[in-house]
Amino acid sequence: MSEQLMTYFSWIVMAATVALSFIVVVAKWPIFGAISLIGSLLTAAILFVMLSAPFTAVTQILVYAGGILVLFIYILMLLGVKRSQWSRGQKFALFGLFFGSLIFTCVPLLAVLQPNVAASGFAAVADDFGSIEKFGKSLLAGYAYPFELMSVLLVAVIAGVVYLTRRDE
Amino acid sequence: MNLYLVTGFVVFLIGAVGVLFRKDAISLFMCVEVMLNGINITLVAFSRMWGDMQGQLAVLFVIGVAAAEAAIGLALMLQIFKHKGSIQLNELTDLREMRD
């Protein structure tokens, strides 16, 4: 019974993620797009929790929704972007491209792979899969080098941003 | 096929179509973030399907690189706005060759 409820809940959250991402693309005012992108990231974080990845979910909320998207909203506030207007031909092309590509990729895939829609295909994992201890051990065991390179990248980005936004005196 | 993978794919597709159709640079950049969101969903779904932690580690790096790219991209957009007064893609034509 609770398994069924979780399945229906996951369907609702997936539909919310897709709908919010769609609003990002078609919104007239970019600020609506930014806010619905934050909502889409939050629903994606719910999906991560359901996929046994709690640390990834929290990282996404803290860094992505809480850092990057807030930066976007600051810049939108500073730049004052105009509303976007879609002409009728553009709306037609947008929907046509979207649904056409969906049909042309999903139908052959479903025909060739013939998936078993009932089974979810999940491997059996330990209870602490995706927990912060396991995450930390896996990260520093095999991926210490990219981890350190990431810190170098972030320092380079800070230097770049400070240079790009200097005043020309 | 797992419904989580389909969700990730559809979100990526929405972002890709948005990148092609948006006319101002900031909304374009937000559609790139939508694409990265779809990729993250796919990575975590595969990580759960195969019981492998590497998918989630990849998501950590994707989020880190997205943060770096967003910072530099938005700083660039501020500079473009300061110099040209607009970030509509139609009006950023400095590199376009002169047509006869």
mmCIF file with all atom_site columns, C-alpha atoms in Angstrom, chain A residues 41-97:
data_model
loop_
_atom_site.group_PDB
_atom_site.id
_atom_site.type_symbol
_atom_site.label_atom_id
_atom_site.label_alt_id
_atom_site.label_comp_id
_atom_site.label_asym_id
_atom_site.label_entity_id
_atom_site.label_seq_id
_atom_site.pdbx_PDB_ins_code
_atom_site.Cartn_x
_atom_site.Cartn_y
_atom_site.Cartn_z
_atom_site.occupancy
_atom_site.B_iso_or_equiv
_atom_site.pdbx_formal_charge
_atom_site.auth_seq_id
_atom_site.auth_comp_id
_atom_site.auth_asym_id
_atom_site.auth_atom_id
_atom_site.pdbx_PDB_model_num
ATOM 1  C CA . LEU A 1 41 ? 15.421 22.019 -8.920  1.00 0.00 ? 41 LEU A CA 1
ATOM 2  C CA . LEU A 1 42 ? 13.510 21.440 -5.687  1.00 0.00 ? 42 LEU A CA 1
ATOM 3  C CA . THR A 1 43 ? 11.293 18.764 -7.249  1.00 0.00 ? 43 THR A CA 1
ATOM 4  C CA . ALA A 1 44 ? 14.417 17.191 -8.744  1.00 0.00 ? 44 ALA A CA 1
ATOM 5  C CA . ALA A 1 45 ? 15.863 17.126 -5.218  1.00 0.00 ? 45 ALA A CA 1
ATOM 6  C CA . ILE A 1 46 ? 12.732 15.242 -4.088  1.00 0.00 ? 46 ILE A CA 1
ATOM 7  C CA . LEU A 1 47 ? 13.399 12.749 -6.896  1.00 0.00 ? 47 LEU A CA 1
ATOM 8  C CA . PHE A 1 48 ? 16.986 12.388 -5.692  1.00 0.00 ? 48 PHE A CA 1
ATOM 9  C CA . VAL A 1 49 ? 15.807 11.570 -2.186  1.00 0.00 ? 49 VAL A CA 1
ATOM 10 C CA . MET A 1 50 ? 13.502 8.906  -3.613  1.00 0.00 ? 50 MET A CA 1
ATOM 11 C CA . LEU A 1 51 ? 16.484 7.514  -5.536  1.00 0.00 ? 51 LEU A CA 1
ATOM 12 C CA . SER A 1 52 ? 18.546 7.046  -2.346  1.00 0.00 ? 52 SER A CA 1
ATOM 13 C CA . ALA A 1 53 ? 20.749 10.073 -2.927  1.00 0.00 ? 53 ALA A CA 1
ATOM 14 C CA . PRO A 1 54 ? 20.093 12.346 0.051   1.00 0.00 ? 54 PRO A CA 1
ATOM 15 C CA . PHE A 1 55 ? 23.459 14.071 0.019   1.00 0.00 ? 55 PHE A CA 1
ATOM 16 C CA . THR A 1 56 ? 23.092 14.925 -3.667  1.00 0.00 ? 56 THR A CA 1
ATOM 17 C CA . ALA A 1 57 ? 19.631 16.332 -2.977  1.00 0.00 ? 57 ALA A CA 1
ATOM 18 C CA . VAL A 1 58 ? 20.879 18.588 -0.213  1.00 0.00 ? 58 VAL A CA 1
ATOM 19 C CA . THR A 1 59 ? 23.871 19.683 -2.310  1.00 0.00 ? 59 THR A CA 1
ATOM 20 C CA . GLN A 1 60 ? 21.562 20.592 -5.157  1.00 0.00 ? 60 GLN A CA 1
ATOM 21 C CA . ILE A 1 61 ? 19.299 22.672 -2.914  1.00 0.00 ? 61 ILE A CA 1
ATOM 22 C CA . LEU A 1 62 ? 22.162 24.429 -1.157  1.00 0.00 ? 62 LEU A CA 1
ATOM 23 C CA . VAL A 1 63 ? 24.473 25.067 -4.102  1.00 0.00 ? 63 VAL A CA 1
ATOM 24 C CA . TYR A 1 64 ? 22.280 25.069 -7.181  1.00 0.00 ? 64 TYR A CA 1
ATOM 25 C CA . ALA A 1 65 ? 18.944 26.468 -6.013  1.00 0.00 ? 65 ALA A CA 1
ATOM 26 C CA . GLY A 1 66 ? 20.354 28.472 -3.151  1.00 0.00 ? 66 GLY A CA 1
ATOM 27 C CA . GLY A 1 67 ? 23.503 29.822 -4.777  1.00 0.00 ? 67 GLY A CA 1
ATOM 28 C CA . ILE A 1 68 ? 23.432 29.780 -8.551  1.00 0.00 ? 68 ILE A CA 1
ATOM 29 C CA . LEU A 1 69 ? 19.773 30.644 -9.011  1.00 0.00 ? 69 LEU A CA 1
ATOM 30 C CA . VAL A 1 70 ? 19.931 33.426 -6.443  1.00 0.00 ? 70 VAL A CA 1
ATOM 31 C CA . LEU A 1 71 ? 22.842 34.839 -8.460  1.00 0.00 ? 71 LEU A CA 1
ATOM 32 C CA . PHE A 1 72 ? 20.619 34.635 -11.544 1.00 0.00 ? 72 PHE A CA 1
ATOM 33 C CA . ILE A 1 73 ? 17.894 36.589 -9.796  1.00 0.00 ? 73 ILE A CA 1
ATOM 34 C CA . TYR A 1 74 ? 20.383 39.273 -8.732  1.00 0.00 ? 74 TYR A CA 1
ATOM 35 C CA . ILE A 1 75 ? 21.556 39.645 -12.321 1.00 0.00 ? 75 ILE A CA 1
ATOM 36 C CA . LEU A 1 76 ? 17.982 39.729 -13.633 1.00 0.00 ? 76 LEU A CA 1
ATOM 37 C CA . MET A 1 77 ? 17.269 42.479 -11.137 1.00 0.00 ? 77 MET A CA 1
ATOM 38 C CA . LEU A 1 78 ? 20.320 44.432 -12.293 1.00 0.00 ? 78 LEU A CA 1
ATOM 39 C CA . LEU A 1 79 ? 19.775 44.006 -16.015 1.00 0.00 ? 79 LEU A CA 1
ATOM 40 C CA . GLY A 1 80 ? 16.030 44.457 -16.299 1.00 0.00 ? 80 GLY A CA 1
ATOM 41 C CA . VAL A 1 81 ? 15.445 42.011 -19.143 1.00 0.00 ? 81 VAL A CA 1
ATOM 42 C CA . LYS A 1 82 ? 12.525 42.754 -21.426 1.00 0.00 ? 82 LYS A CA 1
ATOM 43 C CA . ARG A 1 83 ? 9.569  40.446 -21.742 1.00 0.00 ? 83 ARG A CA 1
ATOM 44 C CA . SER A 1 84 ? 9.822  37.985 -24.565 1.00 0.00 ? 84 SER A CA 1
ATOM 45 C CA . GLN A 1 85 ? 7.101  37.745 -27.150 1.00 0.00 ? 85 GLN A CA 1
ATOM 46 C CA . TRP A 1 86 ? 6.523  34.631 -29.145 1.00 0.00 ? 86 TRP A CA 1
ATOM 47 C CA . SER A 1 87 ? 5.099  35.077 -32.580 1.00 0.00 ? 87 SER A CA 1
ATOM 48 C CA . ARG A 1 88 ? 2.566  32.544 -33.763 1.00 0.00 ? 88 ARG A CA 1
ATOM 49 C CA . GLY A 1 89 ? 5.020  30.853 -36.089 1.00 0.00 ? 89 GLY A CA 1
ATOM 50 C CA . GLN A 1 90 ? 7.539  30.522 -33.290 1.00 0.00 ? 90 GLN A CA 1
ATOM 51 C CA . LYS A 1 91 ? 5.009  28.881 -30.971 1.00 0.00 ? 91 LYS A CA 1
ATOM 52 C CA . PHE A 1 92 ? 4.127  26.445 -33.717 1.00 0.00 ? 92 PHE A CA 1
ATOM 53 C CA . ALA A 1 93 ? 7.790  25.652 -34.343 1.00 0.00 ? 93 ALA A CA 1
ATOM 54 C CA . LEU A 1 94 ? 8.478  25.279 -30.609 1.00 0.00 ? 94 LEU A CA 1
ATOM 55 C CA . PHE A 1 95 ? 5.731  22.743 -30.026 1.00 0.00 ? 95 PHE A CA 1
ATOM 56 C CA . GLY A 1 96 ? 6.463  20.973 -33.272 1.00 0.00 ? 96 GLY A CA 1
ATOM 57 C CA . LEU A 1 97 ? 10.160 20.631 -32.485 1.00 0.00 ? 97 LEU A CA 1
#
